[in-house]
Amino acid sequence: MNTQSMSARAIKSPQSQWVKNLTESHSWIGVIISPLLFLIFWAGAVTLFYEEVKQWDVVPQFPVALEQNQVPLQQIVEDKLAQHDFDYEEHLMVQMPSEHDPYYKVFLDLVREEGKQDEHGEVVSLLIDPNSGASVANRDDFFLGDFIYRLHYDLNLPGGAYLIGIISLFFFFALVSGVFIHAKKLFKHFFLYRNDKNRRDQLLDLHNVVGVMTLPFTLMYAISGLVFNLAIVYQIAFVVFIYQGDQDTLFKDAGFTLFDEPRIEQSIDMTRAYEIIEQTRQRPDFYLRNVIFYNYGDESAIIQLRGNDLAHFSQKDEFFYRVKTGELLNKTDIENYNVFRKGREIIATLHFGDFAGVDVRVVYFILSIAICAMIVVGNMLWLDKRTLQQNVSQRTISLVRGLTLGGCGGLIVATTVAFFVERVLPAGMQARADYLIASFILTLVMAIVLSYSISNKRRYLTQMIMLSCLVLTATIAADWYLFASEIIQLTRQGFYGIVGVEIAMLLMIISGLYIVRKLSQSPSQQALSLQPVS
Amino acid sequence: MWPKTITAFLGGLLLSVSMMLSLYLLIPLAIDIKLLIGLLAGFSIWVAAMVYFYSFNNPKTSALRCGKFLLLSVAINSLLFWYQSPL
């Protein structure tokens, strides 16, 4: 919401000076955080369809017929324990099949090597066919969905979550300062878009209209982003000042149950655990998402069952049972919940938009893309203004221009390339995920480097859009060339995510071609600020 | 802009932690409710303080205001910790 022009009218009054200072801060911070903010919203928009992308990625490679009898969970778990060197001091997690994802996923912490007992050991994550009980792949080999999700919340970097938290904080500041800057016109100019005015007014209106109309959504995202990524700050403050260093009590007060009973090294038959799991699965209006075993096979064994209460909004149920006695140790449901934990879950539900059907996520997606456009337009406004000013160095302008064009545009191209690479790489390939990451990073870096070396920025923008459309077309073609019969069979079985992702790609291609056409029709007006000034 | 940003970021952080702790000690509600209010209020105070500190013409005025608010808030916190047990 960059409204620098309004502050130029009366700079003498303290109020307008106040607005002017905020406007400067808003645009300065906006430009600095813009590349990462664009990445967060772009990756977040794709991640809204995480389950569908995961289904598109994995299920055609290992089709599953749902009508067959499934292997009992106990047999699956105990087979995997026999096949791997599981560290029985650690917990074991099983993710249950869902409508999007038909496989069991078993996560096993392996025994650590001698001398490395203090380090976190290797974790095997297996994708298991529920009909045969066979491990079809390592879950992490099909990394596309998780890669984009992790880009969204921690950039796939150590400490990245805190960086994203700080970006969310400055984004929150940009929103609040934008409201103050735009306050006088917030309602009067709610839907104002001056199509007949000059380019700067059009861009400003676009920035403001999108900013105002998405405000509830963006405020929710800023606050939830902070809660997920920067709550550590207040957690430390609570532990130090209120809990005198006792972090476990804080977690308990925040509703997170921890069981860390030691093993007593007396073995037990775990059949009772699987009976409890089956009973819990049969509860009405309940979907069991995952099961965590503590002290597997020991008399001290405990199971933790987590799932969704389908009858209530954002209600995540959790049950802890002692396996030996079948005693219910702790439960969280609609009648027994902790306000802090429940509040956090509601924030998460609003953040992910998974409280209703696909339609809500489509609305979230459109809003996220609109915010991506708002970020780019904000940078274009900054470039327009600074290009005319003498007090900003050409190097800074060139850097912002390159990052806006190469960074934001390159991110879209890199995502399409990642989809293509994920589809064409063989399923059993060694270090498959590494090739995916390398293809993404290489494309992004090349796009940024080229944005500095190519002088005709507008043509470069068109070329990037065309390349994205071409790669997406190739991805759809590869889909049908490699998996035509599987896609048809899976769609008949109700796995609509695969075709859904293809339709989304097709819509992206159509939108891209439309933008290219528009760019070629308006010779000098559009994308001017992305052109260097001669 | 960098000095103002440092004041706004760190000053806002310290002020929000201090005020959030005061809120925690003052609100007569269950602990889980206080934790949730503390978390959400903490971020809101942080950003409100940033908006306030950025609104000054120069970083020095901004830092001075920040210092004054911080001293006041820490004094209130000290009194609260002196007179009541945190848990």
mmCIF file of C-alpha atoms in Angstrom, chain B:
data_model
loop_
_atom_site.group_PDB
_atom_site.id
_atom_site.type_symbol
_atom_site.label_atom_id
_atom_site.label_comp_id
_atom_site.label_asym_id
_atom_site.label_seq_id
_atom_site.Cartn_x
_atom_site.Cartn_y
_atom_site.Cartn_z
ATOM 1 C CA MET B 1 16.834 3.791 7.794
ATOM 2 C CA TRP B 2 19.045 1.013 9.209
ATOM 3 C CA PRO B 3 19.486 2.634 12.694
ATOM 4 C CA LYS B 4 15.730 3.192 12.889
ATOM 5 C CA THR B 5 15.161 -0.417 11.846
ATOM 6 C CA ILE B 6 17.491 -1.711 14.574
ATOM 7 C CA THR B 7 15.677 0.418 17.183
ATOM 8 C CA ALA B 8 12.269 -0.659 15.914
ATOM 9 C CA PHE B 9 13.180 -4.355 15.735
ATOM 10 C CA LEU B 10 15.114 -4.756 19.000
ATOM 11 C CA GLY B 11 13.263 -2.066 20.950
ATOM 12 C CA GLY B 12 9.948 -3.495 19.806
ATOM 13 C CA LEU B 13 11.078 -6.996 20.788
ATOM 14 C CA LEU B 14 12.185 -6.004 24.299
ATOM 15 C CA LEU B 15 9.111 -3.866 24.865
ATOM 16 C CA SER B 16 6.790 -6.611 23.671
ATOM 17 C CA VAL B 17 8.445 -9.233 25.894
ATOM 18 C CA SER B 18 8.255 -6.908 28.887
ATOM 19 C CA MET B 19 4.619 -5.909 28.285
ATOM 20 C CA MET B 20 3.622 -9.485 27.505
ATOM 21 C CA LEU B 21 5.056 -10.609 30.865
ATOM 22 C CA SER B 22 3.136 -7.815 32.642
ATOM 23 C CA LEU B 23 -0.036 -8.899 30.891
ATOM 24 C CA TYR B 24 0.584 -12.473 31.974
ATOM 25 C CA LEU B 25 0.971 -11.417 35.585
ATOM 26 C CA LEU B 26 -2.040 -9.095 35.565
ATOM 27 C CA ILE B 27 -4.688 -11.154 33.762
ATOM 28 C CA PRO B 28 -6.697 -13.309 36.203
ATOM 29 C CA LEU B 29 -7.343 -16.201 33.809
ATOM 30 C CA ALA B 30 -6.304 -19.833 33.423
ATOM 31 C CA ILE B 31 -2.671 -20.392 32.421
ATOM 32 C CA ASP B 32 -3.442 -21.797 28.941
ATOM 33 C CA ILE B 33 -5.593 -18.738 28.123
ATOM 34 C CA LYS B 34 -2.884 -16.406 29.397
ATOM 35 C CA LEU B 35 -0.273 -18.168 27.252
ATOM 36 C CA LEU B 36 -2.381 -17.738 24.119
ATOM 37 C CA ILE B 37 -3.173 -14.096 24.885
ATOM 38 C CA GLY B 38 0.491 -13.506 25.709
ATOM 39 C CA LEU B 39 1.662 -14.936 22.379
ATOM 40 C CA LEU B 40 -0.822 -13.052 20.210
ATOM 41 C CA ALA B 41 -0.519 -9.819 22.221
ATOM 42 C CA GLY B 42 3.280 -10.093 22.150
ATOM 43 C CA PHE B 43 3.468 -9.987 18.349
ATOM 44 C CA SER B 44 0.831 -7.244 18.144
ATOM 45 C CA ILE B 45 2.735 -5.090 20.656
ATOM 46 C CA TRP B 46 5.988 -5.722 18.786
ATOM 47 C CA VAL B 47 4.527 -4.498 15.487
ATOM 48 C CA ALA B 48 2.678 -1.576 17.140
ATOM 49 C CA ALA B 49 5.972 -0.503 18.713
ATOM 50 C CA MET B 50 7.722 -0.797 15.332
ATOM 51 C CA VAL B 51 5.092 1.419 13.698
ATOM 52 C CA TYR B 52 5.554 3.945 16.518
ATOM 53 C CA PHE B 53 9.358 3.955 16.329
ATOM 54 C CA TYR B 54 9.400 4.236 12.533
ATOM 55 C CA SER B 55 7.067 7.247 12.678
ATOM 56 C CA PHE B 56 9.770 9.536 14.110
ATOM 57 C CA ASN B 57 11.896 11.761 11.905
ATOM 58 C CA ASN B 58 15.243 10.511 13.112
ATOM 59 C CA PRO B 59 16.611 7.385 14.766
ATOM 60 C CA LYS B 60 17.826 9.262 17.845
ATOM 61 C CA THR B 61 14.329 10.443 18.826
ATOM 62 C CA SER B 62 13.049 6.994 18.067
ATOM 63 C CA ALA B 63 15.689 5.366 20.326
ATOM 64 C CA LEU B 64 15.023 7.833 23.160
ATOM 65 C CA ARG B 65 11.287 7.140 23.099
ATOM 66 C CA CYS B 66 12.014 3.453 22.976
ATOM 67 C CA GLY B 67 14.295 3.733 26.025
ATOM 68 C CA LYS B 68 11.672 5.650 28.018
ATOM 69 C CA PHE B 69 8.929 3.137 27.307
ATOM 70 C CA LEU B 70 11.249 0.270 28.061
ATOM 71 C CA LEU B 71 12.304 1.708 31.427
ATOM 72 C CA LEU B 72 8.680 2.276 32.384
ATOM 73 C CA SER B 73 7.665 -1.205 31.331
ATOM 74 C CA VAL B 74 10.606 -2.867 33.133
ATOM 75 C CA ALA B 75 9.784 -0.888 36.291
ATOM 76 C CA ILE B 76 6.175 -2.078 36.186
ATOM 77 C CA ASN B 77 7.356 -5.628 35.597
ATOM 78 C CA SER B 78 9.769 -5.468 38.537
ATOM 79 C CA LEU B 79 6.974 -4.307 40.823
ATOM 80 C CA LEU B 80 4.680 -7.060 39.599
ATOM 81 C CA PHE B 81 7.351 -9.744 40.061
ATOM 82 C CA TRP B 82 8.122 -8.316 43.523
ATOM 83 C CA TYR B 83 4.526 -8.459 44.725
ATOM 84 C CA GLN B 84 3.340 -11.716 43.187
ATOM 85 C CA SER B 85 4.644 -15.141 42.306
ATOM 86 C CA PRO B 86 4.662 -15.783 38.523
ATOM 87 C CA LEU B 87 3.087 -19.256 38.767
#
